[in-house]
């Protein structure tokens, strides 16, 4: 059983639309679960008997290419929802990029609960549409943009997504990435050499600072947005 009232992503997760009594009922269906970095929670094409809210950490959504390589098609942050409600097979693999904590539910039990709570279904629909928009943006990012545009777009999105985990509100100029440059390269479909070269050049031009391997400080957001297109 989870304590939904004290959940750290309570106001941003899909269950935010529920009242205290409904949260108590949902809490009886879920349980907190730790996922270690590198551990796969769901496999592409397999039956997906669970769904989950992400409480902490970062996970990746992966599709297998024909030649066996993996392509990262999405990144999941705290308050995001993973799994396939009202479905059976997982369309992608879900693997932890960092140590993570999730609130996990049996899919059938969650589906039954959602069917009885239209506000939750509405929230699921809105989240699905948001993910569709993000997937279309991702296709544009991977298929049409140059390496420079990809890195700039990625850093701007991370400044927005990671700032949502705190209480500050808007995008943050300074933030710490939860993964390293090799993983950034994998996400963007670039080599680590190209990724590092773009970051170094942006720092040399004064667009950003790199206090450490994972810390990013965006000095000129307008210029970064112009590069990202």
JSON list of C-alpha atoms in Angstrom, two decimals:
[
{"chain": "A", "resi": 1, "resn": "UNK", "atom": "CA", "xyz": [0.00, 0.00, 0.00]},
{"chain": "A", "resi": 2, "resn": "UNK", "atom": "CA", "xyz": [1.27, 3.49, -0.86]},
{"chain": "A", "resi": 3, "resn": "UNK", "atom": "CA", "xyz": [0.64, 6.72, 1.02]},
{"chain": "A", "resi": 4, "resn": "UNK", "atom": "CA", "xyz": [-0.73, 8.87, -1.80]},
{"chain": "A", "resi": 5, "resn": "UNK", "atom": "CA", "xyz": [-1.30, 11.88, 0.47]},
{"chain": "A", "resi": 6, "resn": "UNK", "atom": "CA", "xyz": [2.46, 12.27, 1.04]},
{"chain": "A", "resi": 7, "resn": "UNK", "atom": "CA", "xyz": [3.52, 11.32, -2.51]},
{"chain": "A", "resi": 8, "resn": "UNK", "atom": "CA", "xyz": [6.28, 13.63, -3.80]},
{"chain": "A", "resi": 9, "resn": "UNK", "atom": "CA", "xyz": [4.67, 13.88, -7.26]},
{"chain": "A", "resi": 10, "resn": "UNK", "atom": "CA", "xyz": [1.09, 14.00, -5.98]},
{"chain": "A", "resi": 11, "resn": "UNK", "atom": "CA", "xyz": [0.22, 17.33, -7.64]},
{"chain": "A", "resi": 12, "resn": "UNK", "atom": "CA", "xyz": [1.77, 16.49, -11.01]},
{"chain": "A", "resi": 13, "resn": "UNK", "atom": "CA", "xyz": [0.91, 12.82, -11.54]},
{"chain": "A", "resi": 14, "resn": "UNK", "atom": "CA", "xyz": [-2.18, 11.51, -13.31]},
{"chain": "A", "resi": 15, "resn": "UNK", "atom": "CA", "xyz": [-3.87, 10.85, -9.95]},
{"chain": "A", "resi": 16, "resn": "UNK", "atom": "CA", "xyz": [-3.85, 14.59, -9.10]},
{"chain": "A", "resi": 17, "resn": "UNK", "atom": "CA", "xyz": [-7.51, 14.78, -10.14]},
{"chain": "A", "resi": 18, "resn": "UNK", "atom": "CA", "xyz": [-8.61, 12.37, -7.38]},
{"chain": "A", "resi": 19, "resn": "UNK", "atom": "CA", "xyz": [-10.02, 13.44, -4.01]},
{"chain": "A", "resi": 20, "resn": "UNK", "atom": "CA", "xyz": [-8.74, 12.14, -0.66]},
{"chain": "A", "resi": 21, "resn": "UNK", "atom": "CA", "xyz": [-11.14, 9.18, -0.54]},
{"chain": "A", "resi": 22, "resn": "UNK", "atom": "CA", "xyz": [-10.34, 8.14, -4.10]},
{"chain": "A", "resi": 23, "resn": "UNK", "atom": "CA", "xyz": [-6.61, 8.46, -3.40]},
{"chain": "A", "resi": 24, "resn": "UNK", "atom": "CA", "xyz": [-6.96, 6.19, -0.40]},
{"chain": "A", "resi": 25, "resn": "UNK", "atom": "CA", "xyz": [-8.65, 3.56, -2.59]},
{"chain": "A", "resi": 26, "resn": "UNK", "atom": "CA", "xyz": [-5.98, 3.87, -5.27]},
{"chain": "A", "resi": 27, "resn": "UNK", "atom": "CA", "xyz": [-3.24, 3.66, -2.64]},
{"chain": "A", "resi": 28, "resn": "UNK", "atom": "CA", "xyz": [-4.48, 0.23, -1.61]},
{"chain": "A", "resi": 29, "resn": "UNK", "atom": "CA", "xyz": [-3.87, -0.99, -5.17]},
{"chain": "A", "resi": 30, "resn": "UNK", "atom": "CA", "xyz": [-0.30, 0.27, -5.52]},
{"chain": "A", "resi": 31, "resn": "UNK", "atom": "CA", "xyz": [3.08, -0.37, -3.96]},
{"chain": "A", "resi": 32, "resn": "UNK", "atom": "CA", "xyz": [6.42, 1.40, -4.05]},
{"chain": "A", "resi": 33, "resn": "UNK", "atom": "CA", "xyz": [9.11, -0.40, -6.01]},
{"chain": "A", "resi": 34, "resn": "UNK", "atom": "CA", "xyz": [12.83, 0.35, -6.45]},
{"chain": "A", "resi": 35, "resn": "UNK", "atom": "CA", "xyz": [14.45, -0.13, -9.86]},
{"chain": "A", "resi": 36, "resn": "UNK", "atom": "CA", "xyz": [18.23, -0.24, -10.19]},
{"chain": "A", "resi": 37, "resn": "UNK", "atom": "CA", "xyz": [20.06, 1.59, -12.98]},
{"chain": "A", "resi": 38, "resn": "UNK", "atom": "CA", "xyz": [20.21, -0.70, -16.02]},
{"chain": "A", "resi": 39, "resn": "UNK", "atom": "CA", "xyz": [17.27, -2.84, -14.90]},
{"chain": "A", "resi": 40, "resn": "UNK", "atom": "CA", "xyz": [14.49, -3.36, -17.46]},
{"chain": "A", "resi": 41, "resn": "UNK", "atom": "CA", "xyz": [10.97, -3.04, -16.10]},
{"chain": "A", "resi": 42, "resn": "UNK", "atom": "CA", "xyz": [9.08, -3.92, -19.29]},
{"chain": "A", "resi": 43, "resn": "UNK", "atom": "CA", "xyz": [10.17, -5.60, -22.52]},
{"chain": "A", "resi": 44, "resn": "UNK", "atom": "CA", "xyz": [9.08, -4.58, -26.01]},
{"chain": "A", "resi": 45, "resn": "UNK", "atom": "CA", "xyz": [6.36, -6.89, -27.35]},
{"chain": "A", "resi": 46, "resn": "UNK", "atom": "CA", "xyz": [5.86, -8.74, -24.06]},
{"chain": "A", "resi": 47, "resn": "UNK", "atom": "CA", "xyz": [2.73, -8.81, -21.97]},
{"chain": "A", "resi": 48, "resn": "UNK", "atom": "CA", "xyz": [2.74, -5.77, -19.70]},
{"chain": "A", "resi": 49, "resn": "UNK", "atom": "CA", "xyz": [0.86, -6.72, -16.52]},
{"chain": "A", "resi": 50, "resn": "UNK", "atom": "CA", "xyz": [1.75, -3.50, -14.67]},
{"chain": "A", "resi": 51, "resn": "UNK", "atom": "CA", "xyz": [1.56, 0.28, -15.02]},
{"chain": "A", "resi": 52, "resn": "UNK", "atom": "CA", "xyz": [3.34, 2.83, -12.84]},
{"chain": "A", "resi": 53, "resn": "UNK", "atom": "CA", "xyz": [3.89, 6.43, -11.81]},
{"chain": "A", "resi": 54, "resn": "UNK", "atom": "CA", "xyz": [7.53, 7.50, -11.66]},
{"chain": "A", "resi": 55, "resn": "UNK", "atom": "CA", "xyz": [8.38, 8.94, -8.24]},
{"chain": "A", "resi": 56, "resn": "UNK", "atom": "CA", "xyz": [12.14, 9.42, -8.60]},
{"chain": "A", "resi": 57, "resn": "UNK", "atom": "CA", "xyz": [14.84, 8.79, -11.18]},
{"chain": "A", "resi": 58, "resn": "UNK", "atom": "CA", "xyz": [14.92, 8.65, -14.98]},
{"chain": "A", "resi": 59, "resn": "UNK", "atom": "CA", "xyz": [13.96, 5.78, -17.30]},
{"chain": "A", "resi": 60, "resn": "UNK", "atom": "CA", "xyz": [14.23, 5.35, -21.06]},
{"chain": "A", "resi": 61, "resn": "UNK", "atom": "CA", "xyz": [11.78, 3.97, -23.61]},
{"chain": "A", "resi": 62, "resn": "UNK", "atom": "CA", "xyz": [13.57, 1.80, -26.16]},
{"chain": "A", "resi": 63, "resn": "UNK", "atom": "CA", "xyz": [12.71, 0.16, -29.48]},
{"chain": "A", "resi": 64, "resn": "UNK", "atom": "CA", "xyz": [14.91, -2.52, -31.05]},
{"chain": "A", "resi": 65, "resn": "UNK", "atom": "CA", "xyz": [16.10, -1.79, -34.60]},
{"chain": "A", "resi": 66, "resn": "UNK", "atom": "CA", "xyz": [16.20, -4.56, -37.22]},
{"chain": "A", "resi": 67, "resn": "UNK", "atom": "CA", "xyz": [19.98, -4.98, -36.93]},
{"chain": "A", "resi": 68, "resn": "UNK", "atom": "CA", "xyz": [19.75, -5.38, -33.17]},
{"chain": "A", "resi": 69, "resn": "UNK", "atom": "CA", "xyz": [20.70, -1.85, -32.15]},
{"chain": "A", "resi": 70, "resn": "UNK", "atom": "CA", "xyz": [18.46, -0.02, -29.71]},
{"chain": "A", "resi": 71, "resn": "UNK", "atom": "CA", "xyz": [16.87, 3.36, -30.34]},
{"chain": "A", "resi": 72, "resn": "UNK", "atom": "CA", "xyz": [15.80, 5.50, -27.41]},
{"chain": "A", "resi": 73, "resn": "UNK", "atom": "CA", "xyz": [12.37, 6.93, -28.32]},
{"chain": "A", "resi": 74, "resn": "UNK", "atom": "CA", "xyz": [11.61, 8.71, -25.06]},
{"chain": "A", "resi": 75, "resn": "UNK", "atom": "CA", "xyz": [12.78, 9.62, -21.58]},
{"chain": "A", "resi": 76, "resn": "UNK", "atom": "CA", "xyz": [10.59, 9.32, -18.51]},
{"chain": "A", "resi": 77, "resn": "UNK", "atom": "CA", "xyz": [10.92, 11.64, -15.50]},
{"chain": "A", "resi": 78, "resn": "UNK", "atom": "CA", "xyz": [9.30, 11.89, -12.05]},
{"chain": "A", "resi": 79, "resn": "UNK", "atom": "CA", "xyz": [5.48, 12.33, -12.29]},
{"chain": "A", "resi": 80, "resn": "UNK", "atom": "CA", "xyz": [5.42, 10.65, -15.72]},
{"chain": "A", "resi": 81, "resn": "UNK", "atom": "CA", "xyz": [3.28, 7.54, -16.25]},
{"chain": "A", "resi": 82, "resn": "UNK", "atom": "CA", "xyz": [4.61, 4.34, -17.81]},
{"chain": "A", "resi": 83, "resn": "UNK", "atom": "CA", "xyz": [2.80, 1.26, -19.06]},
{"chain": "A", "resi": 84, "resn": "UNK", "atom": "CA", "xyz": [-0.17, 0.60, -21.30]},
{"chain": "A", "resi": 85, "resn": "UNK", "atom": "CA", "xyz": [-3.57, 1.00, -19.56]},
{"chain": "A", "resi": 86, "resn": "UNK", "atom": "CA", "xyz": [-6.35, -0.88, -21.36]},
{"chain": "A", "resi": 87, "resn": "UNK", "atom": "CA", "xyz": [-3.75, -2.72, -23.44]},
{"chain": "A", "resi": 88, "resn": "UNK", "atom": "CA", "xyz": [-1.78, -5.94, -23.16]},
{"chain": "A", "resi": 89, "resn": "UNK", "atom": "CA", "xyz": [1.58, -5.71, -24.94]},
{"chain": "A", "resi": 90, "resn": "UNK", "atom": "CA", "xyz": [4.25, -3.14, -24.20]},
{"chain": "A", "resi": 91, "resn": "UNK", "atom": "CA", "xyz": [5.12, -1.20, -27.40]},
{"chain": "A", "resi": 92, "resn": "UNK", "atom": "CA", "xyz": [8.66, -0.57, -26.11]},
{"chain": "A", "resi": 93, "resn": "UNK", "atom": "CA", "xyz": [11.10, -1.66, -23.44]},
{"chain": "A", "resi": 94, "resn": "UNK", "atom": "CA", "xyz": [11.34, 0.47, -20.28]},
{"chain": "A", "resi": 95, "resn": "UNK", "atom": "CA", "xyz": [14.81, 0.53, -18.67]},
{"chain": "A", "resi": 96, "resn": "UNK", "atom": "CA", "xyz": [16.10, 2.60, -15.77]},
{"chain": "A", "resi": 97, "resn": "UNK", "atom": "CA", "xyz": [18.88, 5.04, -16.71]},
{"chain": "A", "resi": 98, "resn": "UNK", "atom": "CA", "xyz": [19.42, 5.87, -13.03]},
{"chain": "A", "resi": 99, "resn": "UNK", "atom": "CA", "xyz": [18.28, 4.25, -9.80]},
{"chain": "A", "resi": 100, "resn": "UNK", "atom": "CA", "xyz": [14.55, 4.94, -9.71]},
{"chain": "A", "resi": 101, "resn": "UNK", "atom": "CA", "xyz": [11.49, 4.59, -7.53]},
{"chain": "A", "resi": 102, "resn": "UNK", "atom": "CA", "xyz": [8.06, 3.93, -8.97]},
{"chain": "A", "resi": 103, "resn": "UNK", "atom": "CA", "xyz": [4.52, 3.47, -7.68]},
{"chain": "A", "resi": 104, "resn": "UNK", "atom": "CA", "xyz": [3.45, 0.29, -9.43]},
{"chain": "A", "resi": 105, "resn": "UNK", "atom": "CA", "xyz": [-0.05, -1.09, -10.06]},
{"chain": "A", "resi": 106, "resn": "UNK", "atom": "CA", "xyz": [-1.46, -4.30, -11.48]},
{"chain": "A", "resi": 107, "resn": "UNK", "atom": "CA", "xyz": [-2.74, -3.19, -14.89]},
{"chain": "A", "resi": 108, "resn": "UNK", "atom": "CA", "xyz": [-6.08, -4.97, -14.63]},
{"chain": "A", "resi": 109, "resn": "UNK", "atom": "CA", "xyz": [-6.79, -3.48, -11.19]},
{"chain": "A", "resi": 110, "resn": "UNK", "atom": "CA", "xyz": [-5.75, -0.03, -12.42]},
{"chain": "A", "resi": 111, "resn": "UNK", "atom": "CA", "xyz": [-7.97, -0.37, -15.52]},
{"chain": "A", "resi": 112, "resn": "UNK", "atom": "CA", "xyz": [-10.96, -1.28, -13.34]},
{"chain": "A", "resi": 113, "resn": "UNK", "atom": "CA", "xyz": [-10.29, 1.70, -11.07]},
{"chain": "A", "resi": 114, "resn": "UNK", "atom": "CA", "xyz": [-9.92, 4.07, -14.06]},
{"chain": "A", "resi": 115, "resn": "UNK", "atom": "CA", "xyz": [-13.19, 2.82, -15.56]},
{"chain": "A", "resi": 116, "resn": "UNK", "atom": "CA", "xyz": [-14.95, 3.83, -12.34]},
{"chain": "A", "resi": 117, "resn": "UNK", "atom": "CA", "xyz": [-13.32, 7.30, -12.23]},
{"chain": "A", "resi": 118, "resn": "UNK", "atom": "CA", "xyz": [-13.89, 9.39, -15.40]},
{"chain": "A", "resi": 119, "resn": "UNK", "atom": "CA", "xyz": [-11.62, 12.21, -14.18]},
{"chain": "A", "resi": 120, "resn": "UNK", "atom": "CA", "xyz": [-8.70, 9.78, -14.13]},
{"chain": "A", "resi": 121, "resn": "UNK", "atom": "CA", "xyz": [-9.57, 8.55, -17.61]},
{"chain": "A", "resi": 122, "resn": "UNK", "atom": "CA", "xyz": [-9.61, 12.17, -18.81]},
{"chain": "A", "resi": 123, "resn": "UNK", "atom": "CA", "xyz": [-6.19, 12.73, -17.26]},
{"chain": "A", "resi": 124, "resn": "UNK", "atom": "CA", "xyz": [-4.88, 9.59, -18.99]},
{"chain": "A", "resi": 125, "resn": "UNK", "atom": "CA", "xyz": [-6.20, 10.86, -22.33]},
{"chain": "A", "resi": 126, "resn": "UNK", "atom": "CA", "xyz": [-4.55, 14.24, -21.87]},
{"chain": "A", "resi": 127, "resn": "UNK", "atom": "CA", "xyz": [-1.27, 12.57, -20.89]},
{"chain": "A", "resi": 128, "resn": "UNK", "atom": "CA", "xyz": [-1.48, 10.33, -23.97]},
{"chain": "A", "resi": 129, "resn": "UNK", "atom": "CA", "xyz": [-2.00, 13.34, -26.25]},
{"chain": "A", "resi": 130, "resn": "UNK", "atom": "CA", "xyz": [0.95, 15.12, -24.62]},
{"chain": "A", "resi": 131, "resn": "UNK", "atom": "CA", "xyz": [3.10, 12.04, -25.25]},
{"chain": "A", "resi": 132, "resn": "UNK", "atom": "CA", "xyz": [1.95, 11.97, -28.89]},
{"chain": "A", "resi": 133, "resn": "UNK", "atom": "CA", "xyz": [3.02, 15.59, -29.32]},
{"chain": "A", "resi": 134, "resn": "UNK", "atom": "CA", "xyz": [6.36, 14.79, -27.69]},
{"chain": "A", "resi": 135, "resn": "UNK", "atom": "CA", "xyz": [6.83, 11.78, -30.00]},
{"chain": "A", "resi": 136, "resn": "UNK", "atom": "CA", "xyz": [6.22, 13.95, -33.06]},
{"chain": "A", "resi": 137, "resn": "UNK", "atom": "CA", "xyz": [8.76, 16.45, -31.78]},
{"chain": "A", "resi": 138, "resn": "UNK", "atom": "CA", "xyz": [11.20, 13.59, -31.19]},
{"chain": "A", "resi": 139, "resn": "UNK", "atom": "CA", "xyz": [10.78, 12.42, -34.80]},
{"chain": "A", "resi": 140, "resn": "UNK", "atom": "CA", "xyz": [11.62, 15.93, -35.97]},
{"chain": "A", "resi": 141, "resn": "UNK", "atom": "CA", "xyz": [14.61, 16.08, -33.64]},
{"chain": "A", "resi": 142, "resn": "UNK", "atom": "CA", "xyz": [16.12, 12.77, -34.77]},
{"chain": "A", "resi": 143, "resn": "UNK", "atom": "CA", "xyz": [15.21, 12.88, -38.43]},
{"chain": "A", "resi": 144, "resn": "UNK", "atom": "CA", "xyz": [15.65, 16.46, -39.61]},
{"chain": "A", "resi": 145, "resn": "UNK", "atom": "CA", "xyz": [17.98, 18.38, -37.30]},
{"chain": "A", "resi": 146, "resn": "UNK", "atom": "CA", "xyz": [21.75, 18.75, -37.43]},
{"chain": "A", "resi": 147, "resn": "UNK", "atom": "CA", "xyz": [23.98, 17.64, -34.56]},
{"chain": "A", "resi": 148, "resn": "UNK", "atom": "CA", "xyz": [24.15, 21.22, -33.27]},
{"chain": "A", "resi": 149, "resn": "UNK", "atom": "CA", "xyz": [20.37, 21.60, -33.41]},
{"chain": "A", "resi": 150, "resn": "UNK", "atom": "CA", "xyz": [19.86, 18.26, -31.69]},
{"chain": "A", "resi": 151, "resn": "UNK", "atom": "CA", "xyz": [22.12, 19.11, -28.75]},
{"chain": "A", "resi": 152, "resn": "UNK", "atom": "CA", "xyz": [20.59, 22.58, -28.32]},
{"chain": "A", "resi": 153, "resn": "UNK", "atom": "CA", "xyz": [17.05, 21.19, -28.48]},
{"chain": "A", "resi": 154, "resn": "UNK", "atom": "CA", "xyz": [17.91, 18.45, -26.01]},
{"chain": "A", "resi": 155, "resn": "UNK", "atom": "CA", "xyz": [19.43, 20.82, -23.44]},
{"chain": "A", "resi": 156, "resn": "UNK", "atom": "CA", "xyz": [16.47, 23.20, -23.66]},
{"chain": "A", "resi": 157, "resn": "UNK", "atom": "CA", "xyz": [14.04, 20.34, -23.12]},
{"chain": "A", "resi": 158, "resn": "UNK", "atom": "CA", "xyz": [16.06, 19.01, -20.18]},
{"chain": "A", "resi": 159, "resn": "UNK", "atom": "CA", "xyz": [16.05, 22.47, -18.57]},
{"chain": "A", "resi": 160, "resn": "UNK", "atom": "CA", "xyz": [12.25, 22.40, -18.75]},
{"chain": "A", "resi": 161, "resn": "UNK", "atom": "CA", "xyz": [11.68, 18.77, -17.75]},
{"chain": "A", "resi": 162, "resn": "UNK", "atom": "CA", "xyz": [14.16, 18.77, -14.88]},
{"chain": "A", "resi": 163, "resn": "UNK", "atom": "CA", "xyz": [12.92, 22.10, -13.50]},
{"chain": "A", "resi": 164, "resn": "UNK", "atom": "CA", "xyz": [9.48, 20.51, -13.16]},
{"chain": "A", "resi": 165, "resn": "UNK", "atom": "CA", "xyz": [10.83, 18.30, -10.37]},
{"chain": "A", "resi": 166, "resn": "UNK", "atom": "CA", "xyz": [11.35, 21.20, -8.00]},
{"chain": "A", "resi": 167, "resn": "UNK", "atom": "CA", "xyz": [9.26, 24.06, -6.71]},
{"chain": "A", "resi": 168, "resn": "UNK", "atom": "CA", "xyz": [10.72, 26.78, -8.92]},
{"chain": "A", "resi": 169, "resn": "UNK", "atom": "CA", "xyz": [8.22, 26.61, -11.75]},
{"chain": "A", "resi": 170, "resn": "UNK", "atom": "CA", "xyz": [9.84, 27.70, -15.03]},
{"chain": "A", "resi": 171, "resn": "UNK", "atom": "CA", "xyz": [12.86, 26.41, -16.92]},
{"chain": "A", "resi": 172, "resn": "UNK", "atom": "CA", "xyz": [16.13, 26.61, -15.01]},
{"chain": "A", "resi": 173, "resn": "UNK", "atom": "CA", "xyz": [19.33, 28.04, -16.46]},
{"chain": "A", "resi": 174, "resn": "UNK", "atom": "CA", "xyz": [21.40, 25.66, -14.33]},
{"chain": "A", "resi": 175, "resn": "UNK", "atom": "CA", "xyz": [20.63, 21.97, -13.85]},
{"chain": "A", "resi": 176, "resn": "UNK", "atom": "CA", "xyz": [22.32, 18.59, -13.44]},
{"chain": "A", "resi": 177, "resn": "UNK", "atom": "CA", "xyz": [21.71, 15.86, -15.98]},
{"chain": "A", "resi": 178, "resn": "UNK", "atom": "CA", "xyz": [20.91, 12.44, -14.50]},
{"chain": "A", "resi": 179, "resn": "UNK", "atom": "CA", "xyz": [23.01, 10.70, -17.16]},
{"chain": "A", "resi": 180, "resn": "UNK", "atom": "CA", "xyz": [26.36, 11.10, -18.89]},
{"chain": "A", "resi": 181, "resn": "UNK", "atom": "CA", "xyz": [27.49, 12.12, -22.37]},
{"chain": "A", "resi": 182, "resn": "UNK", "atom": "CA", "xyz": [27.42, 8.59, -23.80]},
{"chain": "A", "resi": 183, "resn": "UNK", "atom": "CA", "xyz": [23.75, 8.34, -22.89]},
{"chain": "A", "resi": 184, "resn": "UNK", "atom": "CA", "xyz": [23.06, 11.79, -24.36]},
{"chain": "A", "resi": 185, "resn": "UNK", "atom": "CA", "xyz": [24.70, 10.58, -27.57]},
{"chain": "A", "resi": 186, "resn": "UNK", "atom": "CA", "xyz": [22.57, 7.42, -27.56]},
{"chain": "A", "resi": 187, "resn": "UNK", "atom": "CA", "xyz": [19.41, 9.46, -27.03]},
{"chain": "A", "resi": 188, "resn": "UNK", "atom": "CA", "xyz": [20.20, 11.82, -29.91]},
{"chain": "A", "resi": 189, "resn": "UNK", "atom": "CA", "xyz": [21.54, 9.19, -32.31]},
{"chain": "A", "resi": 190, "resn": "UNK", "atom": "CA", "xyz": [25.03, 10.77, -32.31]},
{"chain": "A", "resi": 191, "resn": "UNK", "atom": "CA", "xyz": [28.51, 9.58, -31.41]},
{"chain": "A", "resi": 192, "resn": "UNK", "atom": "CA", "xyz": [29.96, 10.61, -28.05]},
{"chain": "A", "resi": 193, "resn": "UNK", "atom": "CA", "xyz": [32.72, 12.46, -29.92]},
{"chain": "A", "resi": 194, "resn": "UNK", "atom": "CA", "xyz": [30.19, 14.57, -31.83]},
{"chain": "A", "resi": 195, "resn": "UNK", "atom": "CA", "xyz": [28.17, 15.25, -28.69]},
{"chain": "A", "resi": 196, "resn": "UNK", "atom": "CA", "xyz": [31.24, 16.33, -26.70]},
{"chain": "A", "resi": 197, "resn": "UNK", "atom": "CA", "xyz": [32.46, 18.49, -29.59]},
{"chain": "A", "resi": 198, "resn": "UNK", "atom": "CA", "xyz": [29.13, 20.34, -29.76]},
{"chain": "A", "resi": 199, "resn": "UNK", "atom": "CA", "xyz": [29.09, 20.95, -25.99]},
{"chain": "A", "resi": 200, "resn": "UNK", "atom": "CA", "xyz": [32.67, 22.20, -26.04]},
{"chain": "A", "resi": 201, "resn": "UNK", "atom": "CA", "xyz": [31.97, 24.57, -28.92]},
{"chain": "A", "resi": 202, "resn": "UNK", "atom": "CA", "xyz": [28.85, 25.97, -27.22]},
{"chain": "A", "resi": 203, "resn": "UNK", "atom": "CA", "xyz": [30.89, 26.60, -24.09]},
{"chain": "A", "resi": 204, "resn": "UNK", "atom": "CA", "xyz": [33.63, 28.32, -26.11]},
{"chain": "A", "resi": 205, "resn": "UNK", "atom": "CA", "xyz": [31.01, 30.61, -27.66]},
{"chain": "A", "resi": 206, "resn": "UNK", "atom": "CA", "xyz": [29.66, 31.52, -24.22]},
{"chain": "A", "resi": 207, "resn": "UNK", "atom": "CA", "xyz": [26.25, 29.91, -24.76]},
{"chain": "A", "resi": 208, "resn": "UNK", "atom": "CA", "xyz": [26.65, 27.64, -21.75]},
{"chain": "A", "resi": 209, "resn": "UNK", "atom": "CA", "xyz": [28.98, 26.62, -18.94]},
{"chain": "A", "resi": 210, "resn": "UNK", "atom": "CA", "xyz": [29.94, 23.06, -17.98]},
{"chain": "A", "resi": 211, "resn": "UNK", "atom": "CA", "xyz": [30.94, 23.18, -14.28]},
{"chain": "A", "resi": 212, "resn": "UNK", "atom": "CA", "xyz": [31.22, 19.36, -14.25]},
{"chain": "A", "resi": 213, "resn": "UNK", "atom": "CA", "xyz": [30.55, 16.39, -16.54]},
{"chain": "A", "resi": 214, "resn": "UNK", "atom": "CA", "xyz": [26.83, 16.50, -15.81]},
{"chain": "A", "resi": 215, "resn": "UNK", "atom": "CA", "xyz": [26.18, 20.10, -14.78]},
{"chain": "A", "resi": 216, "resn": "UNK", "atom": "CA", "xyz": [24.82, 22.48, -17.42]},
{"chain": "A", "resi": 217, "resn": "UNK", "atom": "CA", "xyz": [24.34, 26.25, -17.11]},
{"chain": "A", "resi": 218, "resn": "UNK", "atom": "CA", "xyz": [22.59, 27.90, -20.05]},
{"chain": "A", "resi": 219, "resn": "UNK", "atom": "CA", "xyz": [23.93, 31.47, -20.34]},
{"chain": "A", "resi": 220, "resn": "UNK", "atom": "CA", "xyz": [22.04, 32.58, -23.45]},
{"chain": "A", "resi": 221, "resn": "UNK", "atom": "CA", "xyz": [18.67, 30.87, -23.77]},
{"chain": "A", "resi": 222, "resn": "UNK", "atom": "CA", "xyz": [17.57, 33.03, -26.71]},
{"chain": "A", "resi": 223, "resn": "UNK", "atom": "CA", "xyz": [20.66, 32.02, -28.71]},
{"chain": "A", "resi": 224, "resn": "UNK", "atom": "CA", "xyz": [20.13, 28.36, -27.81]},
{"chain": "A", "resi": 225, "resn": "UNK", "atom": "CA", "xyz": [16.51, 28.58, -28.94]},
{"chain": "A", "resi": 226, "resn": "UNK", "atom": "CA", "xyz": [17.63, 30.14, -32.23]},
{"chain": "A", "resi": 227, "resn": "UNK", "atom": "CA", "xyz": [20.05, 27.25, -32.80]},
{"chain": "A", "resi": 228, "resn": "UNK", "atom": "CA", "xyz": [17.38, 24.69, -31.91]},
{"chain": "A", "resi": 229, "resn": "UNK", "atom": "CA", "xyz": [15.04, 26.25, -34.45]}
]
